[in-house]
Coordinates of C-alpha atoms and ligand atoms in Angstrom, one line a residue:
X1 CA 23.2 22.7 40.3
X2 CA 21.8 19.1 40.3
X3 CA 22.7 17.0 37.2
X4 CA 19.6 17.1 35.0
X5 CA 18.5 13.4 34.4
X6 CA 15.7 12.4 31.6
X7 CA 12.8 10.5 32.3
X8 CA 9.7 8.7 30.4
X9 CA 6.6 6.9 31.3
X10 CA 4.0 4.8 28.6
X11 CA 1.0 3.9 29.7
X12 CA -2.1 1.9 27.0
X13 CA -4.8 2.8 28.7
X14 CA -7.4 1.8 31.9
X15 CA -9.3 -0.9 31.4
X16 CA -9.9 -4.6 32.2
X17 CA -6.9 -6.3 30.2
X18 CA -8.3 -9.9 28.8
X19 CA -6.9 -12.7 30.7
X20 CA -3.4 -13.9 28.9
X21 CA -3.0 -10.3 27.3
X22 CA -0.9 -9.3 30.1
X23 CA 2.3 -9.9 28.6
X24 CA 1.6 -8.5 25.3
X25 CA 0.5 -5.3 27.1
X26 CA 3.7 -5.3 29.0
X27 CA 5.8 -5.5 26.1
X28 CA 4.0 -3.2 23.4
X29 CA 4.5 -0.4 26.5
X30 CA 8.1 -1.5 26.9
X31 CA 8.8 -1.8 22.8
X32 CA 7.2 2.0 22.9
X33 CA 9.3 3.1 26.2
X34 CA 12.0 2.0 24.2
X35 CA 12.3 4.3 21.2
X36 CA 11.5 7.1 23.3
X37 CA 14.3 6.0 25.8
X38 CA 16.9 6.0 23.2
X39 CA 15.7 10.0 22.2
X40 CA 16.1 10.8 25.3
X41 CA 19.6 9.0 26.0
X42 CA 21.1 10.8 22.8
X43 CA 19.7 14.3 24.3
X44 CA 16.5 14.4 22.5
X45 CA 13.7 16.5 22.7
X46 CA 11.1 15.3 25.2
X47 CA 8.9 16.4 22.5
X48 CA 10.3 14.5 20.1
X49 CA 10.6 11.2 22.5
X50 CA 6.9 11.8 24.0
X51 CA 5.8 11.7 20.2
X52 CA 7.6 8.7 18.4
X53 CA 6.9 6.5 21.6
X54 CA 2.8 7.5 20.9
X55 CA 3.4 6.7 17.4
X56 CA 4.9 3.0 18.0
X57 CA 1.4 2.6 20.5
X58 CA -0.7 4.0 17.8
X59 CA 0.9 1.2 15.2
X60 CA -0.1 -1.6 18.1
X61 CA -3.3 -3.2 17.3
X62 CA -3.2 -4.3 21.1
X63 CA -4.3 -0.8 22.2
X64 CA -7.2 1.6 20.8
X65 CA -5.2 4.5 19.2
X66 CA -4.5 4.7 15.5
X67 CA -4.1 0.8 14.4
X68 CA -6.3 -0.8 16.4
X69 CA -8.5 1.9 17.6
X70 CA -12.3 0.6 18.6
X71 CA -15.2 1.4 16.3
X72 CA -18.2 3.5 17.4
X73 CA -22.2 3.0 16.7
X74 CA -21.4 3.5 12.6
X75 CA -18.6 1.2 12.6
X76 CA -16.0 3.5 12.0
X77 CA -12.9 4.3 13.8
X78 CA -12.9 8.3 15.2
X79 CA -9.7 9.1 16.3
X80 CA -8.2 12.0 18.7
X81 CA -4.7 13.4 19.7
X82 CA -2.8 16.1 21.7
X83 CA 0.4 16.5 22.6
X84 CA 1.6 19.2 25.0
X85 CA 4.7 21.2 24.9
X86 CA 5.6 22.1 29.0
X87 CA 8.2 25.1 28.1
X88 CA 6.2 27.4 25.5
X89 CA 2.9 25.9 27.0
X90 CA 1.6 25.0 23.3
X91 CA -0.9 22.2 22.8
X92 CA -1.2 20.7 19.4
X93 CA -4.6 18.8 18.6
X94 CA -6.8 16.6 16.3
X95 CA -10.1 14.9 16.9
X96 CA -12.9 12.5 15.4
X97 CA -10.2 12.1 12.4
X98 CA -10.6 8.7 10.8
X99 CA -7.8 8.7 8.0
X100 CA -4.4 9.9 9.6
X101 CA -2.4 7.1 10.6
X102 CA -0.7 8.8 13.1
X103 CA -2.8 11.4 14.9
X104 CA -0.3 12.3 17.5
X105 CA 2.0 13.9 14.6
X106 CA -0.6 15.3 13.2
X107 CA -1.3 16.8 16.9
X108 CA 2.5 17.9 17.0
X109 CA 2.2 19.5 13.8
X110 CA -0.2 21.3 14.8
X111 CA 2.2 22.8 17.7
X112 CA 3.4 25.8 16.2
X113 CA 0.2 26.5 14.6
X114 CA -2.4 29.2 16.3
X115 CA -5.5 26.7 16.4
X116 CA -5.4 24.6 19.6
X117 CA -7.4 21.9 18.3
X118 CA -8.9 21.2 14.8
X119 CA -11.6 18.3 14.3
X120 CA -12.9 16.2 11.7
X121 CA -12.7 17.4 8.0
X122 CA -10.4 20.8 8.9
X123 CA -8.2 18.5 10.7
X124 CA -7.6 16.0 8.0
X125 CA -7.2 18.6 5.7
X126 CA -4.4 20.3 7.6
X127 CA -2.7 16.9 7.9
X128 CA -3.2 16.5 4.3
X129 CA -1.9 20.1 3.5
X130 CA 1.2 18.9 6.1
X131 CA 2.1 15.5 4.1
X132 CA 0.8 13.6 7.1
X133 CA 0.6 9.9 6.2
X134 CA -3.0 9.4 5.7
X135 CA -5.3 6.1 5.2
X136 CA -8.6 4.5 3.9
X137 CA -11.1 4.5 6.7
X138 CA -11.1 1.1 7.2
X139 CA -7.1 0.3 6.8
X140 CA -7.2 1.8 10.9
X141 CA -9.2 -1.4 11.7
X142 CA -8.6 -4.9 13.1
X143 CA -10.9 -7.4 13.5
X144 CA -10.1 -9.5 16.3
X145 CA -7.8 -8.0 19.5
X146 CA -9.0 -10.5 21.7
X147 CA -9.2 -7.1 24.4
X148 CA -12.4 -5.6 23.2
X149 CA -11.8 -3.2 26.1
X150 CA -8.9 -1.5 25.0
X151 CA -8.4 2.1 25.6
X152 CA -6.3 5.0 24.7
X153 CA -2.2 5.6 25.1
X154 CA -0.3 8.2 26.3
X155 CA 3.5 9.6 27.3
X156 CA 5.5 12.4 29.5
X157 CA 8.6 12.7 28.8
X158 CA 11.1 14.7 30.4
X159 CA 14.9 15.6 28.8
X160 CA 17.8 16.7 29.5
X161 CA 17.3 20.2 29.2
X162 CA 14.7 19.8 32.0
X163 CA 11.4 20.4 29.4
X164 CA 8.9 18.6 29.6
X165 CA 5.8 17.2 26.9
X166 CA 2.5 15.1 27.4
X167 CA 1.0 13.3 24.8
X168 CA -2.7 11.5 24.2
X169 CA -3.5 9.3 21.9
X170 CA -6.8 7.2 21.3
X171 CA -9.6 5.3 19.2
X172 CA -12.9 6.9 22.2
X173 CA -15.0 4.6 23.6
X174 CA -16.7 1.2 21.9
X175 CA -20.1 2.0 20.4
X176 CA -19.7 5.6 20.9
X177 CA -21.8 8.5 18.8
X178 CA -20.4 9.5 16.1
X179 CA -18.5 12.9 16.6
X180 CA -18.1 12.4 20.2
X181 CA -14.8 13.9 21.7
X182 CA -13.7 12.4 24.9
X183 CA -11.2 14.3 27.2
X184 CA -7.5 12.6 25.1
X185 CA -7.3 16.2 23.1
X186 CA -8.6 18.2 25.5
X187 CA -5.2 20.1 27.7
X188 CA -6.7 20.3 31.4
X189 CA -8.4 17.0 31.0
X190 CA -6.5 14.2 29.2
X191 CA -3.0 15.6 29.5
X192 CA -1.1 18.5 30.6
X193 CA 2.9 19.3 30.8
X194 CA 4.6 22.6 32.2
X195 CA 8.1 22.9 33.0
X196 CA 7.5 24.4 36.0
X197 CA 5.5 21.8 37.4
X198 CA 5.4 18.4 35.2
X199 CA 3.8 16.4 32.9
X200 CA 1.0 14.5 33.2
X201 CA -1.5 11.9 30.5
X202 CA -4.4 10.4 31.6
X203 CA -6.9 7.7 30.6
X204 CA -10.6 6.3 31.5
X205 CA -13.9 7.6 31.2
X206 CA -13.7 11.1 28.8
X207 CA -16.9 12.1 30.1
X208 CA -16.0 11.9 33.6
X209 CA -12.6 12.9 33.1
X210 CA -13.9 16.6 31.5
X211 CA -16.1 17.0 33.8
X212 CA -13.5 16.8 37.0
X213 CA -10.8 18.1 34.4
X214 CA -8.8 16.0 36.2
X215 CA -5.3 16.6 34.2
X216 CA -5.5 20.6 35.9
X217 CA -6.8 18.9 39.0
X218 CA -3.7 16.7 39.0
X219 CA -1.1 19.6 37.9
X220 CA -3.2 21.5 40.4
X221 CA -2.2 19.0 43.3
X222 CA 1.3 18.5 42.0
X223 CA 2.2 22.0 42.9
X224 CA 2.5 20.9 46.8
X225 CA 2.1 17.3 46.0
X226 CA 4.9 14.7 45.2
X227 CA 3.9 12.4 42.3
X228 CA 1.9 9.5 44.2
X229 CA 0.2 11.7 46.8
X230 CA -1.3 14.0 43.9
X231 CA -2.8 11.0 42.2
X232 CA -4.3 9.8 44.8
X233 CA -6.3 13.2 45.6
X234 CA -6.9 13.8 41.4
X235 CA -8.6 10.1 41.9
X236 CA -10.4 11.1 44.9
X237 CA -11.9 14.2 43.3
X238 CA -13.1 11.7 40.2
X239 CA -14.9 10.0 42.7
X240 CA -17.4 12.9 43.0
X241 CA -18.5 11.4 39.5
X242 CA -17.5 7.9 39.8
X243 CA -15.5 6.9 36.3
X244 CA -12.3 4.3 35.9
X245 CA -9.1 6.3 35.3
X246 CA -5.5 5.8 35.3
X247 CA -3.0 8.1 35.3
X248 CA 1.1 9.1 34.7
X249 CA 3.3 12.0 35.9
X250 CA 6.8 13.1 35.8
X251 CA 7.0 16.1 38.1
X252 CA 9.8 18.9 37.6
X253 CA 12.1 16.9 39.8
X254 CA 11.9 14.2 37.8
X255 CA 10.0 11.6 40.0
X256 CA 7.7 9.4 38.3
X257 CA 4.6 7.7 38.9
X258 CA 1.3 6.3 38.5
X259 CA -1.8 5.1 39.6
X260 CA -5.5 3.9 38.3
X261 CA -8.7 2.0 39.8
X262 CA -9.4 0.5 36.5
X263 CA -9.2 -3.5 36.7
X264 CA -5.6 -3.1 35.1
X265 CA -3.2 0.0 33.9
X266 CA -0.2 -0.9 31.5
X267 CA 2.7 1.2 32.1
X268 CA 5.7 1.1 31.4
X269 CA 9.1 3.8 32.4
X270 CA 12.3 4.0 32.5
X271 CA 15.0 7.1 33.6
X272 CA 18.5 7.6 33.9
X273 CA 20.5 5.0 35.4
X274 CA 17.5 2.6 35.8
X275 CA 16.1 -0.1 33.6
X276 CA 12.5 -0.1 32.5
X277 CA 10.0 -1.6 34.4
X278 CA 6.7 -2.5 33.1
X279 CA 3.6 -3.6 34.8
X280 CA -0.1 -3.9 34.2
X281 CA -1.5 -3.9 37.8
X282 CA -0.3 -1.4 40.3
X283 CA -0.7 -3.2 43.2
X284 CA -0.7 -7.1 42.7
X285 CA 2.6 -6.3 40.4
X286 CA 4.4 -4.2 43.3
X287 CA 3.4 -6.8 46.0
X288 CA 4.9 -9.6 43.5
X289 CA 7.9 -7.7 42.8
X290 CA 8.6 -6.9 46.3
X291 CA 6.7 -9.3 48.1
Ligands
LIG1 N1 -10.4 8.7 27.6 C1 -10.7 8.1 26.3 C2 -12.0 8.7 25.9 O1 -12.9 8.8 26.6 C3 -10.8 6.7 26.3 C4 -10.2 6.0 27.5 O2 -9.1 6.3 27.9 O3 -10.8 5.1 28.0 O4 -12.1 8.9 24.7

Protein backbone atom coordinates (compact mmCIF):
# COMPACT_ATOMS: atom_id res chain seq x y z
CA UNK A 1 0.00 0.00 0.00
CA UNK A 2 1.16 3.66 -0.80
CA UNK A 3 2.69 5.61 2.17
CA UNK A 4 -0.12 7.83 3.44
CA UNK A 5 1.33 11.50 3.31
CA UNK A 6 -0.67 14.61 5.07
CA UNK A 7 -1.61 17.54 3.41
CA UNK A 8 -3.22 21.19 4.22
CA UNK A 9 -4.34 24.12 2.28
CA UNK A 10 -5.48 27.98 3.95
CA UNK A 11 -7.03 30.16 1.93
CA UNK A 12 -8.58 34.15 3.43
CA UNK A 13 -11.01 34.53 1.17
CA UNK A 14 -11.93 35.96 -2.67
CA UNK A 15 -11.80 39.39 -3.04
CA UNK A 16 -9.88 42.32 -4.34
CA UNK A 17 -6.78 42.51 -1.91
CA UNK A 18 -5.88 46.47 -1.31
CA UNK A 19 -2.78 47.35 -3.10
CA UNK A 20 0.45 46.68 -0.58
CA UNK A 21 -1.73 44.07 1.50
CA UNK A 22 -0.36 41.38 -0.53
CA UNK A 23 2.33 40.40 1.72
CA UNK A 24 0.47 40.52 4.84
CA UNK A 25 -2.16 38.23 3.21
CA UNK A 26 0.64 35.89 2.30
CA UNK A 27 1.96 35.59 5.59
CA UNK A 28 -1.24 35.54 7.96
CA UNK A 29 -2.16 32.28 5.44
CA UNK A 30 1.35 30.95 5.87
CA UNK A 31 1.52 31.79 9.94
CA UNK A 32 -2.04 29.78 9.89
CA UNK A 33 -0.63 26.87 7.47
CA UNK A 34 1.85 26.68 9.99
CA UNK A 35 0.20 25.48 13.14
CA UNK A 36 -1.82 23.21 11.24
CA UNK A 37 1.32 21.84 9.45
CA UNK A 38 2.94 21.04 12.72
CA UNK A 39 -0.58 18.84 13.79
CA UNK A 40 -0.29 17.18 11.05
CA UNK A 41 3.58 16.43 11.13
CA UNK A 42 3.20 15.04 14.75
CA UNK A 43 0.15 12.68 13.38
CA UNK A 44 -2.57 14.87 14.21
CA UNK A 45 -6.07 14.85 13.46
CA UNK A 46 -6.94 16.66 10.30
CA UNK A 47 -9.69 17.66 12.39
CA UNK A 48 -7.80 19.05 14.89
CA UNK A 49 -5.14 20.77 12.24
CA UNK A 50 -8.23 22.08 9.91
CA UNK A 51 -9.53 23.80 13.25
CA UNK A 52 -6.49 25.52 15.03
CA UNK A 53 -5.28 26.80 11.54
CA UNK A 54 -9.15 28.55 11.29
CA UNK A 55 -8.67 29.72 14.71
CA UNK A 56 -5.17 31.57 14.04
CA UNK A 57 -7.26 33.32 10.67
CA UNK A 58 -10.14 34.05 12.86
CA UNK A 59 -7.52 35.99 15.46
CA UNK A 60 -6.17 38.00 12.05
CA UNK A 61 -7.71 41.29 11.79
CA UNK A 62 -6.44 41.12 8.04
CA UNK A 63 -9.32 38.77 7.07
CA UNK A 64 -13.21 38.94 7.98
CA UNK A 65 -13.76 35.89 10.35
CA UNK A 66 -13.83 36.34 14.06
CA UNK A 67 -11.30 39.37 14.81
CA UNK A 68 -11.71 41.38 12.13
CA UNK A 69 -14.96 40.24 10.72
CA UNK A 70 -16.90 43.16 8.58
CA UNK A 71 -19.97 44.79 10.11
CA UNK A 72 -23.42 44.60 8.45
CA UNK A 73 -26.32 47.47 7.98
CA UNK A 74 -26.64 47.68 12.19
CA UNK A 75 -22.99 47.88 12.72
CA UNK A 76 -22.49 44.72 14.19
CA UNK A 77 -20.35 41.90 13.44
CA UNK A 78 -22.59 38.41 12.56
CA UNK A 79 -20.50 35.66 12.49
CA UNK A 80 -20.75 32.00 10.92
CA UNK A 81 -18.76 28.61 11.01
CA UNK A 82 -18.66 24.83 9.97
CA UNK A 83 -16.36 22.48 10.00
CA UNK A 84 -16.73 19.08 8.33
CA UNK A 85 -15.57 15.80 9.55
CA UNK A 86 -14.90 13.51 5.95
CA UNK A 87 -14.82 9.98 7.90
CA UNK A 88 -18.20 9.92 10.08
CA UNK A 89 -19.56 12.64 7.58
CA UNK A 90 -20.56 15.03 10.65
CA UNK A 91 -20.82 18.72 10.17
CA UNK A 92 -20.66 20.99 13.11
CA UNK A 93 -22.15 24.61 12.72
CA UNK A 94 -22.81 28.15 14.09
CA UNK A 95 -24.32 31.23 12.42
CA UNK A 96 -25.14 35.10 12.85
CA UNK A 97 -23.26 34.66 16.38
CA UNK A 98 -21.75 37.91 17.42
CA UNK A 99 -19.88 37.03 20.89
CA UNK A 100 -17.82 33.71 20.38
CA UNK A 101 -14.41 34.46 19.66
CA UNK A 102 -13.76 31.57 17.95
CA UNK A 103 -16.74 30.32 15.88
CA UNK A 104 -15.01 27.43 14.18
CA UNK A 105 -14.64 25.65 17.79
CA UNK A 106 -17.68 26.46 18.63
CA UNK A 107 -18.63 24.71 15.06
CA UNK A 108 -16.40 21.62 16.09
CA UNK A 109 -18.06 21.40 19.27
CA UNK A 110 -20.88 21.07 17.87
CA UNK A 111 -19.58 17.80 15.93
CA UNK A 112 -20.68 15.24 17.98
CA UNK A 113 -23.85 16.88 18.75
CA UNK A 114 -27.22 15.87 16.76
CA UNK A 115 -28.06 19.58 15.58
CA UNK A 116 -26.25 20.30 12.22
CA UNK A 117 -26.33 23.89 12.65
CA UNK A 118 -27.52 26.22 15.53
CA UNK A 119 -27.85 30.14 14.95
CA UNK A 120 -27.99 33.12 16.86
CA UNK A 121 -29.11 33.08 20.56
CA UNK A 122 -29.31 28.92 20.68
CA UNK A 123 -25.88 28.95 19.31
CA UNK A 124 -24.35 31.20 21.71
CA UNK A 125 -25.99 29.57 24.41
CA UNK A 126 -24.53 26.08 23.48
CA UNK A 127 -21.09 27.76 23.30
CA UNK A 128 -21.78 29.25 26.57
CA UNK A 129 -23.08 25.87 28.06
CA UNK A 130 -19.60 24.40 26.26
CA UNK A 131 -17.08 27.04 28.09
CA UNK A 132 -16.44 28.44 24.58
CA UNK A 133 -14.44 31.74 24.97
CA UNK A 134 -17.05 34.31 24.46
CA UNK A 135 -16.80 38.35 23.92
CA UNK A 136 -18.53 41.77 24.04
CA UNK A 137 -20.12 42.49 20.75
CA UNK A 138 -17.85 45.03 19.86
CA UNK A 139 -14.38 43.46 21.18
CA UNK A 140 -14.77 41.31 17.45
CA UNK A 141 -14.27 44.69 15.79
CA UNK A 142 -11.43 46.78 14.20
CA UNK A 143 -11.60 49.94 12.85
CA UNK A 144 -9.30 50.34 10.17
CA UNK A 145 -7.90 47.06 7.95
CA UNK A 146 -7.08 49.13 5.21
CA UNK A 147 -8.87 45.93 3.01
CA UNK A 148 -12.48 46.89 3.38
CA UNK A 149 -13.08 43.97 1.13
CA UNK A 150 -12.00 41.21 3.13
CA UNK A 151 -13.82 37.94 3.14
CA UNK A 152 -14.10 34.71 4.93
CA UNK A 153 -11.31 31.83 5.69
CA UNK A 154 -11.23 28.45 5.35
CA UNK A 155 -9.02 24.85 5.57
CA UNK A 156 -8.89 21.04 4.36
CA UNK A 157 -6.78 19.18 5.85
CA UNK A 158 -5.86 15.80 5.27
CA UNK A 159 -3.67 13.31 7.88
CA UNK A 160 -1.99 10.54 8.20
CA UNK A 161 -4.67 8.22 8.73
CA UNK A 162 -5.97 9.36 5.26
CA UNK A 163 -9.23 11.41 6.98
CA UNK A 164 -10.06 14.21 5.89
CA UNK A 165 -11.96 17.74 7.43
CA UNK A 166 -13.19 21.13 5.84
CA UNK A 167 -13.58 24.08 7.66
CA UNK A 168 -15.45 27.74 7.04
CA UNK A 169 -15.05 30.51 8.82
CA UNK A 170 -16.32 34.23 8.22
CA UNK A 171 -17.67 37.81 9.22
CA UNK A 172 -20.70 37.69 5.75
CA UNK A 173 -20.76 40.34 3.55
CA UNK A 174 -20.16 44.36 4.27
CA UNK A 175 -23.54 46.06 4.92
CA UNK A 176 -25.34 42.98 4.93
CA UNK A 177 -29.11 42.44 6.76
CA UNK A 178 -29.00 41.52 9.82
CA UNK A 179 -29.61 37.66 10.24
CA UNK A 180 -28.42 36.94 6.89
CA UNK A 181 -26.60 33.53 6.49
CA UNK A 182 -24.44 33.19 3.57
CA UNK A 183 -23.23 29.71 2.20
CA UNK A 184 -19.65 29.37 5.07
CA UNK A 185 -22.01 27.06 7.43
CA UNK A 186 -23.90 25.59 5.01
CA UNK A 187 -22.17 21.63 4.08
CA UNK A 188 -22.89 21.35 0.13
CA UNK A 189 -22.24 25.01 -0.29
CA UNK A 190 -19.30 26.51 1.57
CA UNK A 191 -17.47 23.36 2.39
CA UNK A 192 -17.54 19.73 2.23
CA UNK A 193 -14.99 16.75 3.20
CA UNK A 194 -15.43 12.90 2.71
CA UNK A 195 -12.88 10.48 2.94
CA UNK A 196 -13.77 8.85 0.01
CA UNK A 197 -13.57 11.68 -2.16
CA UNK A 198 -11.87 14.92 -0.42
CA UNK A 199 -12.23 17.98 1.13
CA UNK A 200 -13.10 21.01 -0.17
CA UNK A 201 -13.83 25.12 1.41
CA UNK A 202 -14.98 27.70 -0.57
CA UNK A 203 -15.44 31.47 -0.66
CA UNK A 204 -17.30 34.45 -2.60
CA UNK A 205 -20.62 35.44 -3.04
CA UNK A 206 -22.97 33.19 -0.31
CA UNK A 207 -25.89 33.96 -2.29
CA UNK A 208 -24.53 32.69 -5.40
CA UNK A 209 -22.64 30.09 -3.92
CA UNK A 210 -26.19 28.35 -2.32
CA UNK A 211 -27.80 28.73 -5.03
CA UNK A 212 -25.17 26.55 -7.49
CA UNK A 213 -24.26 24.67 -4.05
CA UNK A 214 -21.16 24.72 -5.48
CA UNK A 215 -19.18 22.71 -2.61
CA UNK A 216 -21.52 19.29 -3.76
CA UNK A 217 -21.02 20.52 -7.30
CA UNK A 218 -17.32 20.46 -6.75
CA UNK A 219 -17.17 17.01 -4.69
CA UNK A 220 -19.71 16.11 -7.38
CA UNK A 221 -16.97 16.73 -10.15
CA UNK A 222 -14.12 15.42 -8.01
CA UNK A 223 -15.46 11.97 -8.21
CA UNK A 224 -14.00 11.66 -12.03
CA UNK A 225 -12.12 14.89 -11.82
CA UNK A 226 -8.56 15.50 -10.62
CA UNK A 227 -8.26 18.65 -8.39
CA UNK A 228 -7.80 21.55 -11.01
CA UNK A 229 -10.05 20.18 -13.72
CA UNK A 230 -13.09 19.93 -11.11
CA UNK A 231 -12.56 23.57 -10.20
CA UNK A 232 -12.63 24.65 -13.25
CA UNK A 233 -16.21 22.98 -14.12
CA UNK A 234 -17.61 23.98 -10.22
CA UNK A 235 -16.51 27.70 -11.60
CA UNK A 236 -18.20 27.18 -14.80
CA UNK A 237 -21.42 26.08 -13.31
CA UNK A 238 -21.32 29.44 -11.01
CA UNK A 239 -21.24 31.17 -14.10
CA UNK A 240 -24.93 30.27 -14.72
CA UNK A 241 -25.38 32.97 -11.82
CA UNK A 242 -22.35 35.05 -12.22
CA UNK A 243 -20.72 35.57 -8.46
CA UNK A 244 -16.70 35.88 -7.49
CA UNK A 245 -15.50 32.62 -5.85
CA UNK A 246 -12.43 30.93 -4.95
CA UNK A 247 -11.93 27.70 -4.04
CA UNK A 248 -9.50 24.75 -2.21
CA UNK A 249 -9.36 20.93 -2.45
CA UNK A 250 -7.44 18.07 -1.26
CA UNK A 251 -8.79 15.01 -3.09
CA UNK A 252 -8.39 11.36 -1.50
CA UNK A 253 -5.13 11.05 -3.23
CA UNK A 254 -3.82 13.79 -1.64
CA UNK A 255 -3.36 16.27 -4.60
CA UNK A 256 -4.06 19.78 -3.78
CA UNK A 257 -5.31 22.69 -5.45
CA UNK A 258 -7.07 25.80 -6.10
CA UNK A 259 -8.53 28.28 -8.14
CA UNK A 260 -10.79 31.67 -8.00
CA UNK A 261 -11.90 34.60 -10.51
CA UNK A 262 -12.02 37.03 -7.74
CA UNK A 263 -9.36 39.94 -8.32
CA UNK A 264 -7.04 37.97 -5.86
CA UNK A 265 -7.26 34.51 -3.66
CA UNK A 266 -4.77 34.10 -0.65
CA UNK A 267 -3.68 30.61 -0.23
CA UNK A 268 -1.45 29.20 1.25
CA UNK A 269 -0.40 24.84 1.48
CA UNK A 270 1.99 22.86 2.36
CA UNK A 271 2.35 18.62 2.32
CA UNK A 272 4.79 16.11 3.03
CA UNK A 273 8.15 16.55 1.92
CA UNK A 274 7.33 20.10 0.42
CA UNK A 275 7.63 23.56 1.78
CA UNK A 276 4.74 25.94 1.86
CA UNK A 277 3.93 28.05 -0.76
CA UNK A 278 1.75 30.93 -0.49
CA UNK A 279 0.32 33.17 -3.15
CA UNK A 280 -2.46 35.72 -3.53
CA UNK A 281 -2.98 35.53 -7.39
CA UNK A 282 -3.22 32.27 -9.20
CA UNK A 283 -2.05 33.22 -12.23
CA UNK A 284 0.25 36.32 -12.20
CA UNK A 285 2.04 34.40 -9.09
CA UNK A 286 2.54 30.92 -11.11
CA UNK A 287 3.76 32.89 -14.25
CA UNK A 288 6.26 34.90 -11.76
CA UNK A 289 7.32 31.76 -10.08
CA UNK A 290 7.86 29.84 -13.16
CA UNK A 291 8.16 32.38 -15.62
N1 LIG B 1 -19.09 33.49 1.41
C1 LIG B 1 -19.19 34.43 2.49
C2 LIG B 1 -20.60 34.84 2.66
O1 LIG B 1 -21.29 35.04 1.68
C3 LIG B 1 -18.36 35.63 2.32
C4 LIG B 1 -17.33 35.50 1.31
O2 LIG B 1 -16.63 34.51 1.22
O3 LIG B 1 -17.19 36.45 0.54
O4 LIG B 1 -21.01 35.03 3.78
Amino acid sequence: MAERAWAIIVHGGAKAIAPGQEQRHREGCLRALAIGRSILQRGGRALDAAEQAVRALEDDPTFNAGYGSVLNAEGAVECDAAIMDGKTLAVGAVAAVRTLRHPISVAAAMLPERPVLLVGDGAEAFARAKGAETCAPGDLIVETTGDPGCDTVGCVALDLTGDIAAATSTGGLTGAHAGRVGDSPLPGCGLYADNLTGGVSLSGEGERLIQTTLAARLMQALETLPPGAAIAEALRHLSRVGGEAGLIVIDAKGRIDWDHNSAQFAVAYARAGQPPRAFVDRRQDLQEQNP
